[in-house]
Amino acid sequence: MWRMARPRKPLLSRDRIVEAAGALVDAEGLEAVSTRRLAAALGVSGPSLYNHFRTKDAILEAVADAVSARVDLSMFDAVGGADGDGDGDGDGDEARRGDRGGGARRDWREALHAWAHSYRDALADHPNIVPVLARGPGRRPAGLRLADAVFGAMTEAGWPPAHATRIGALMRYFILGSAVASFARGFVDDEAAYDPVDYPHLGQAHLLAERRREVDEGAFETGLTALLDGLSLQYEALREPRA
């Protein structure tokens, strides 16, 4: 009986290509990705990549979607309105008939807060792919699931569809913007660079770089809290009965 010889190298697959491309993006940036570099990293010929992806852009889109897939969306599964029934009309229908999800309803603000941190954490691990994600979800499945989860949770919580769309947009602007670069890392750690004659208020600026995590994470939390506080005011105004 003839036995099929085992391949000396793992078979080429979409997942292997995405993993290799993601590693290259993380290490060297978007411009480093090419079919030649990827083929060399995978130990295959360049043309073989086209059996899985037609273009370099398609590969980068897949890398971006893999990052989106790591964002936790479970916090949106049980979002309800301020009256506890998800429609925001104040009648408490669901509280009377029992929670359809079999568990406690979650406030939309808490859900957005938890999701924003999960999203930022995923991007913090792969900042070089942010420009691709910034184009929008396009046809990327994980990106579309993310958009659907946010919009669906906001409308379930009682936000009008138009407002829910804007919330999804502004949250994306805020989170992606925070992941593009570090504010603290933008200041050099040379005290001599901040002459008090020219910059009387930057006497401690040289310490920012070594406190990058504290500064950047604190700034993100401050901005997120302010954003959610502002949305809460809008939400309450929308729920007020009109004369």
mmCIF file of C-alpha atoms in Angstrom:
data_model
loop_
_atom_site.group_PDB
_atom_site.id
_atom_site.type_symbol
_atom_site.label_atom_id
_atom_site.label_comp_id
_atom_site.label_asym_id
_atom_site.label_seq_id
_atom_site.Cartn_x
_atom_site.Cartn_y
_atom_site.Cartn_z
ATOM 1 C CA MET A 1 0.000 0.000 0.000
ATOM 2 C CA TRP A 2 1.264 3.432 -0.933
ATOM 3 C CA ARG A 3 1.446 5.951 1.873
ATOM 4 C CA MET A 4 1.192 9.682 1.257
ATOM 5 C CA ALA A 5 4.346 11.397 2.390
ATOM 6 C CA ARG A 6 3.905 14.078 5.007
ATOM 7 C CA PRO A 7 4.531 17.581 3.742
ATOM 8 C CA ARG A 8 7.810 18.943 5.031
ATOM 9 C CA LYS A 9 6.244 22.331 5.635
ATOM 10 C CA PRO A 10 2.773 23.227 6.934
ATOM 11 C CA LEU A 11 0.271 23.701 4.149
ATOM 12 C CA LEU A 12 -0.309 27.301 3.131
ATOM 13 C CA SER A 13 -3.607 28.712 4.356
ATOM 14 C CA ARG A 14 -5.350 32.059 4.792
ATOM 15 C CA ASP A 15 -4.741 31.893 8.523
ATOM 16 C CA ARG A 16 -1.000 31.349 8.091
ATOM 17 C CA ILE A 17 -0.765 34.218 5.643
ATOM 18 C CA VAL A 18 -2.705 36.555 7.962
ATOM 19 C CA GLU A 19 -0.565 35.557 10.929
ATOM 20 C CA ALA A 20 2.661 36.189 9.024
ATOM 21 C CA ALA A 21 1.400 39.491 7.607
ATOM 22 C CA GLY A 22 0.244 40.602 11.049
ATOM 23 C CA ALA A 23 3.649 39.884 12.535
ATOM 24 C CA LEU A 24 5.298 41.876 9.756
ATOM 25 C CA VAL A 25 2.937 44.816 10.250
ATOM 26 C CA ASP A 26 3.564 44.799 13.996
ATOM 27 C CA ALA A 27 7.325 44.707 13.550
ATOM 28 C CA GLU A 28 7.863 47.033 10.598
ATOM 29 C CA GLY A 29 4.614 48.733 9.607
ATOM 30 C CA LEU A 30 2.207 48.536 6.680
ATOM 31 C CA GLU A 31 4.762 49.417 4.032
ATOM 32 C CA ALA A 32 6.846 46.371 4.917
ATOM 33 C CA VAL A 33 4.172 43.990 3.695
ATOM 34 C CA SER A 34 4.764 42.615 0.211
ATOM 35 C CA THR A 35 4.147 39.296 -1.480
ATOM 36 C CA ARG A 36 7.897 38.766 -1.681
ATOM 37 C CA ARG A 37 8.427 39.319 2.052
ATOM 38 C CA LEU A 38 5.443 37.184 2.982
ATOM 39 C CA ALA A 39 6.432 34.372 0.658
ATOM 40 C CA ALA A 40 9.925 34.334 2.121
ATOM 41 C CA ALA A 41 8.592 34.292 5.677
ATOM 42 C CA LEU A 42 6.237 31.422 4.841
ATOM 43 C CA GLY A 43 8.737 29.484 2.764
ATOM 44 C CA VAL A 44 6.581 29.476 -0.363
ATOM 45 C CA SER A 45 6.625 31.037 -3.801
ATOM 46 C CA GLY A 46 5.050 34.444 -4.245
ATOM 47 C CA PRO A 47 2.360 33.389 -6.730
ATOM 48 C CA SER A 48 1.020 30.799 -4.282
ATOM 49 C CA LEU A 49 -0.294 33.626 -2.087
ATOM 50 C CA TYR A 50 -2.707 34.628 -4.820
ATOM 51 C CA ASN A 51 -4.562 31.360 -4.389
ATOM 52 C CA HIS A 52 -5.800 32.826 -1.095
ATOM 53 C CA PHE A 53 -5.694 36.606 -1.563
ATOM 54 C CA ARG A 54 -5.920 38.563 -4.782
ATOM 55 C CA THR A 55 -4.052 41.644 -3.586
ATOM 56 C CA LYS A 56 -1.837 42.985 -0.831
ATOM 57 C CA ASP A 57 -4.722 45.213 0.277
ATOM 58 C CA ALA A 58 -6.898 42.129 0.728
ATOM 59 C CA ILE A 59 -4.252 40.659 3.031
ATOM 60 C CA LEU A 60 -4.106 43.846 5.100
ATOM 61 C CA GLU A 61 -7.897 43.914 5.317
ATOM 62 C CA ALA A 62 -7.787 40.368 6.687
ATOM 63 C CA VAL A 63 -5.140 41.354 9.238
ATOM 64 C CA ALA A 64 -7.318 44.283 10.336
ATOM 65 C CA ASP A 65 -10.338 42.025 10.672
ATOM 66 C CA ALA A 66 -8.364 39.574 12.784
ATOM 67 C CA VAL A 67 -7.648 42.409 15.213
ATOM 68 C CA SER A 68 -11.330 43.442 15.251
ATOM 69 C CA ALA A 69 -12.255 39.856 16.048
ATOM 70 C CA ARG A 70 -10.318 40.112 19.318
ATOM 71 C CA VAL A 71 -12.569 42.893 20.636
ATOM 72 C CA ASP A 72 -15.009 41.658 23.276
ATOM 73 C CA LEU A 73 -18.657 42.297 22.337
ATOM 74 C CA SER A 74 -20.321 40.212 25.040
ATOM 75 C CA MET A 75 -21.157 43.290 27.123
ATOM 76 C CA PHE A 76 -23.769 44.286 24.544
ATOM 77 C CA ASP A 77 -25.745 41.050 24.845
ATOM 78 C CA ALA A 78 -27.902 42.240 27.733
ATOM 79 C CA VAL A 79 -28.131 46.004 27.276
ATOM 80 C CA GLY A 80 -31.432 47.531 28.312
ATOM 81 C CA GLY A 81 -32.945 50.985 28.578
ATOM 82 C CA ALA A 82 -33.068 53.185 31.652
ATOM 83 C CA ASP A 83 -36.481 51.734 32.598
ATOM 84 C CA GLY A 84 -35.120 48.171 32.525
ATOM 85 C CA ASP A 85 -36.971 46.891 29.469
ATOM 86 C CA GLY A 86 -34.731 48.042 26.648
ATOM 87 C CA ASP A 87 -37.163 50.443 24.944
ATOM 88 C CA GLY A 88 -36.553 53.524 27.076
ATOM 89 C CA ASP A 89 -40.252 54.361 27.363
ATOM 90 C CA GLY A 90 -40.393 54.227 31.139
ATOM 91 C CA ASP A 91 -43.034 51.525 31.390
ATOM 92 C CA GLY A 92 -40.789 48.750 32.745
ATOM 93 C CA ASP A 93 -42.448 46.083 30.574
ATOM 94 C CA GLU A 94 -39.534 43.684 30.810
ATOM 95 C CA ALA A 95 -39.199 44.092 34.561
ATOM 96 C CA ARG A 96 -42.785 42.831 34.895
ATOM 97 C CA ARG A 97 -42.615 39.939 32.496
ATOM 98 C CA GLY A 98 -39.076 38.821 33.389
ATOM 99 C CA ASP A 99 -35.785 39.334 31.583
ATOM 100 C CA ARG A 100 -35.857 37.575 28.226
ATOM 101 C CA GLY A 101 -32.123 36.974 28.424
ATOM 102 C CA GLY A 102 -32.366 35.167 31.756
ATOM 103 C CA GLY A 103 -30.033 37.633 33.496
ATOM 104 C CA ALA A 104 -29.727 41.208 34.689
ATOM 105 C CA ARG A 105 -29.956 43.917 32.071
ATOM 106 C CA ARG A 106 -26.828 46.035 31.622
ATOM 107 C CA ASP A 107 -26.729 49.805 31.382
ATOM 108 C CA TRP A 108 -25.691 51.064 27.934
ATOM 109 C CA ARG A 109 -23.083 53.361 29.478
ATOM 110 C CA GLU A 110 -21.409 50.493 31.296
ATOM 111 C CA ALA A 111 -21.419 48.453 28.091
ATOM 112 C CA LEU A 112 -19.827 51.238 26.046
ATOM 113 C CA HIS A 113 -17.206 51.780 28.741
ATOM 114 C CA ALA A 114 -16.216 48.105 28.870
ATOM 115 C CA TRP A 115 -16.227 47.796 25.079
ATOM 116 C CA ALA A 116 -14.105 50.918 24.596
ATOM 117 C CA HIS A 117 -11.401 49.494 26.867
ATOM 118 C CA SER A 118 -11.481 46.112 25.123
ATOM 119 C CA TYR A 119 -11.232 47.815 21.727
ATOM 120 C CA ARG A 120 -8.360 50.040 22.833
ATOM 121 C CA ASP A 121 -6.504 47.074 24.332
ATOM 122 C CA ALA A 122 -6.737 45.192 21.033
ATOM 123 C CA LEU A 123 -5.436 48.200 19.105
ATOM 124 C CA ALA A 124 -2.681 48.885 21.629
ATOM 125 C CA ASP A 125 -1.204 45.488 20.790
ATOM 126 C CA HIS A 126 -1.301 46.234 17.046
ATOM 127 C CA PRO A 127 -1.094 50.022 16.525
ATOM 128 C CA ASN A 128 0.357 49.798 13.010
ATOM 129 C CA ILE A 129 -2.876 48.336 11.621
ATOM 130 C CA VAL A 130 -4.989 51.263 12.870
ATOM 131 C CA PRO A 131 -4.845 53.185 9.540
ATOM 132 C CA VAL A 132 -6.516 50.230 7.815
ATOM 133 C CA LEU A 133 -9.187 49.981 10.510
ATOM 134 C CA ALA A 134 -9.783 53.725 10.243
ATOM 135 C CA ARG A 135 -11.169 53.247 6.729
ATOM 136 C CA GLY A 136 -14.269 51.652 8.230
ATOM 137 C CA PRO A 137 -15.485 48.047 8.280
ATOM 138 C CA GLY A 138 -16.036 47.738 4.534
ATOM 139 C CA ARG A 139 -16.829 44.060 3.928
ATOM 140 C CA ARG A 140 -14.834 42.740 6.888
ATOM 141 C CA PRO A 141 -17.023 40.278 8.863
ATOM 142 C CA ALA A 142 -15.629 41.010 12.334
ATOM 143 C CA GLY A 143 -15.735 44.743 11.688
ATOM 144 C CA LEU A 144 -19.368 44.528 10.614
ATOM 145 C CA ARG A 145 -20.253 42.402 13.656
ATOM 146 C CA LEU A 146 -18.683 45.075 15.841
ATOM 147 C CA ALA A 147 -20.694 47.854 14.200
ATOM 148 C CA ASP A 148 -23.869 45.782 14.391
ATOM 149 C CA ALA A 149 -23.358 45.049 18.099
ATOM 150 C CA VAL A 150 -22.882 48.706 19.031
ATOM 151 C CA PHE A 151 -25.792 49.977 16.940
ATOM 152 C CA GLY A 152 -28.097 47.190 18.080
ATOM 153 C CA ALA A 153 -27.295 47.735 21.762
ATOM 154 C CA MET A 154 -27.860 51.470 21.541
ATOM 155 C CA THR A 155 -31.224 51.161 19.820
ATOM 156 C CA GLU A 156 -32.211 48.430 22.280
ATOM 157 C CA ALA A 157 -31.352 50.850 25.075
ATOM 158 C CA GLY A 158 -33.752 53.410 23.658
ATOM 159 C CA TRP A 159 -31.527 55.612 21.506
ATOM 160 C CA PRO A 160 -33.126 56.703 18.214
ATOM 161 C CA PRO A 161 -31.397 55.051 15.216
ATOM 162 C CA ALA A 162 -29.819 58.303 14.016
ATOM 163 C CA HIS A 163 -28.277 58.922 17.446
ATOM 164 C CA ALA A 164 -27.137 55.309 17.701
ATOM 165 C CA THR A 165 -25.298 55.731 14.394
ATOM 166 C CA ARG A 166 -23.558 58.867 15.661
ATOM 167 C CA ILE A 167 -22.571 57.145 18.898
ATOM 168 C CA GLY A 168 -20.935 54.328 16.943
ATOM 169 C CA ALA A 169 -19.069 56.871 14.839
ATOM 170 C CA LEU A 170 -17.865 59.093 17.679
ATOM 171 C CA MET A 171 -16.740 56.113 19.763
ATOM 172 C CA ARG A 172 -14.731 54.836 16.819
ATOM 173 C CA TYR A 173 -13.141 58.251 16.268
ATOM 174 C CA PHE A 174 -12.191 58.477 19.937
ATOM 175 C CA ILE A 175 -10.840 54.941 20.324
ATOM 176 C CA LEU A 176 -8.928 54.810 17.048
ATOM 177 C CA GLY A 177 -7.524 58.274 17.653
ATOM 178 C CA SER A 178 -6.207 57.233 21.038
ATOM 179 C CA ALA A 179 -4.460 54.249 19.480
ATOM 180 C CA VAL A 180 -2.662 56.118 16.704
ATOM 181 C CA ALA A 181 0.124 57.480 18.890
ATOM 182 C CA SER A 182 1.159 58.105 22.474
ATOM 183 C CA PHE A 183 0.853 61.650 23.785
ATOM 184 C CA ALA A 184 3.465 61.074 26.479
ATOM 185 C CA ARG A 185 5.953 59.455 24.136
ATOM 186 C CA GLY A 186 5.926 62.601 22.004
ATOM 187 C CA PHE A 187 8.035 64.442 24.590
ATOM 188 C CA VAL A 188 11.770 63.783 24.729
ATOM 189 C CA ASP A 189 13.287 62.775 28.058
ATOM 190 C CA ASP A 190 15.989 65.457 27.879
ATOM 191 C CA GLU A 191 15.365 68.109 30.538
ATOM 192 C CA ALA A 192 17.544 70.562 28.616
ATOM 193 C CA ALA A 193 15.034 70.577 25.753
ATOM 194 C CA TYR A 194 12.574 72.528 27.890
ATOM 195 C CA ASP A 195 14.237 75.830 28.613
ATOM 196 C CA PRO A 196 12.093 77.546 31.280
ATOM 197 C CA VAL A 197 12.578 80.852 29.513
ATOM 198 C CA ASP A 198 10.857 79.528 26.409
ATOM 199 C CA TYR A 199 8.588 76.926 28.027
ATOM 200 C CA PRO A 200 7.830 78.073 31.587
ATOM 201 C CA HIS A 201 5.140 75.429 32.120
ATOM 202 C CA LEU A 202 6.979 72.349 30.799
ATOM 203 C CA GLY A 203 9.451 71.857 33.626
ATOM 204 C CA GLN A 204 8.308 68.242 34.128
ATOM 205 C CA ALA A 205 7.753 67.370 30.464
ATOM 206 C CA HIS A 206 10.915 65.280 30.303
ATOM 207 C CA LEU A 207 9.309 62.820 32.730
ATOM 208 C CA LEU A 208 6.286 62.108 30.553
ATOM 209 C CA ALA A 209 7.924 59.440 28.412
ATOM 210 C CA GLU A 210 8.770 57.221 31.381
ATOM 211 C CA ARG A 211 5.212 57.654 32.658
ATOM 212 C CA ARG A 212 3.679 56.925 29.288
ATOM 213 C CA ARG A 213 1.283 54.230 30.422
ATOM 214 C CA GLU A 214 -0.010 56.241 33.374
ATOM 215 C CA VAL A 215 -0.467 59.377 31.282
ATOM 216 C CA ASP A 216 -1.985 57.783 28.185
ATOM 217 C CA GLU A 217 -4.338 55.436 30.026
ATOM 218 C CA GLY A 218 -5.389 58.240 32.342
ATOM 219 C CA ALA A 219 -6.105 60.507 29.403
ATOM 220 C CA PHE A 220 -8.176 57.792 27.718
ATOM 221 C CA GLU A 221 -10.238 57.211 30.853
ATOM 222 C CA THR A 222 -10.752 60.945 31.386
ATOM 223 C CA GLY A 223 -11.920 61.426 27.819
ATOM 224 C CA LEU A 224 -14.133 58.351 27.866
ATOM 225 C CA THR A 225 -15.815 59.431 31.102
ATOM 226 C CA ALA A 226 -16.443 62.923 29.718
ATOM 227 C CA LEU A 227 -17.841 61.465 26.512
ATOM 228 C CA LEU A 228 -20.214 59.111 28.330
ATOM 229 C CA ASP A 229 -21.304 61.845 30.736
ATOM 230 C CA GLY A 230 -22.198 64.032 27.774
ATOM 231 C CA LEU A 231 -24.124 61.220 26.114
ATOM 232 C CA SER A 232 -26.009 60.599 29.344
ATOM 233 C CA LEU A 233 -27.214 64.199 29.343
ATOM 234 C CA GLN A 234 -28.419 63.826 25.767
ATOM 235 C CA TYR A 235 -30.132 60.543 26.609
ATOM 236 C CA GLU A 236 -32.057 62.069 29.497
ATOM 237 C CA ALA A 237 -33.060 65.036 27.339
ATOM 238 C CA LEU A 238 -34.399 62.721 24.644
ATOM 239 C CA ARG A 239 -36.495 60.872 27.213
ATOM 240 C CA GLU A 240 -38.094 63.998 28.660
ATOM 241 C CA PRO A 241 -41.737 64.361 27.597
ATOM 242 C CA ARG A 242 -42.290 67.133 25.112
ATOM 243 C CA ALA A 243 -44.832 69.826 25.863
#
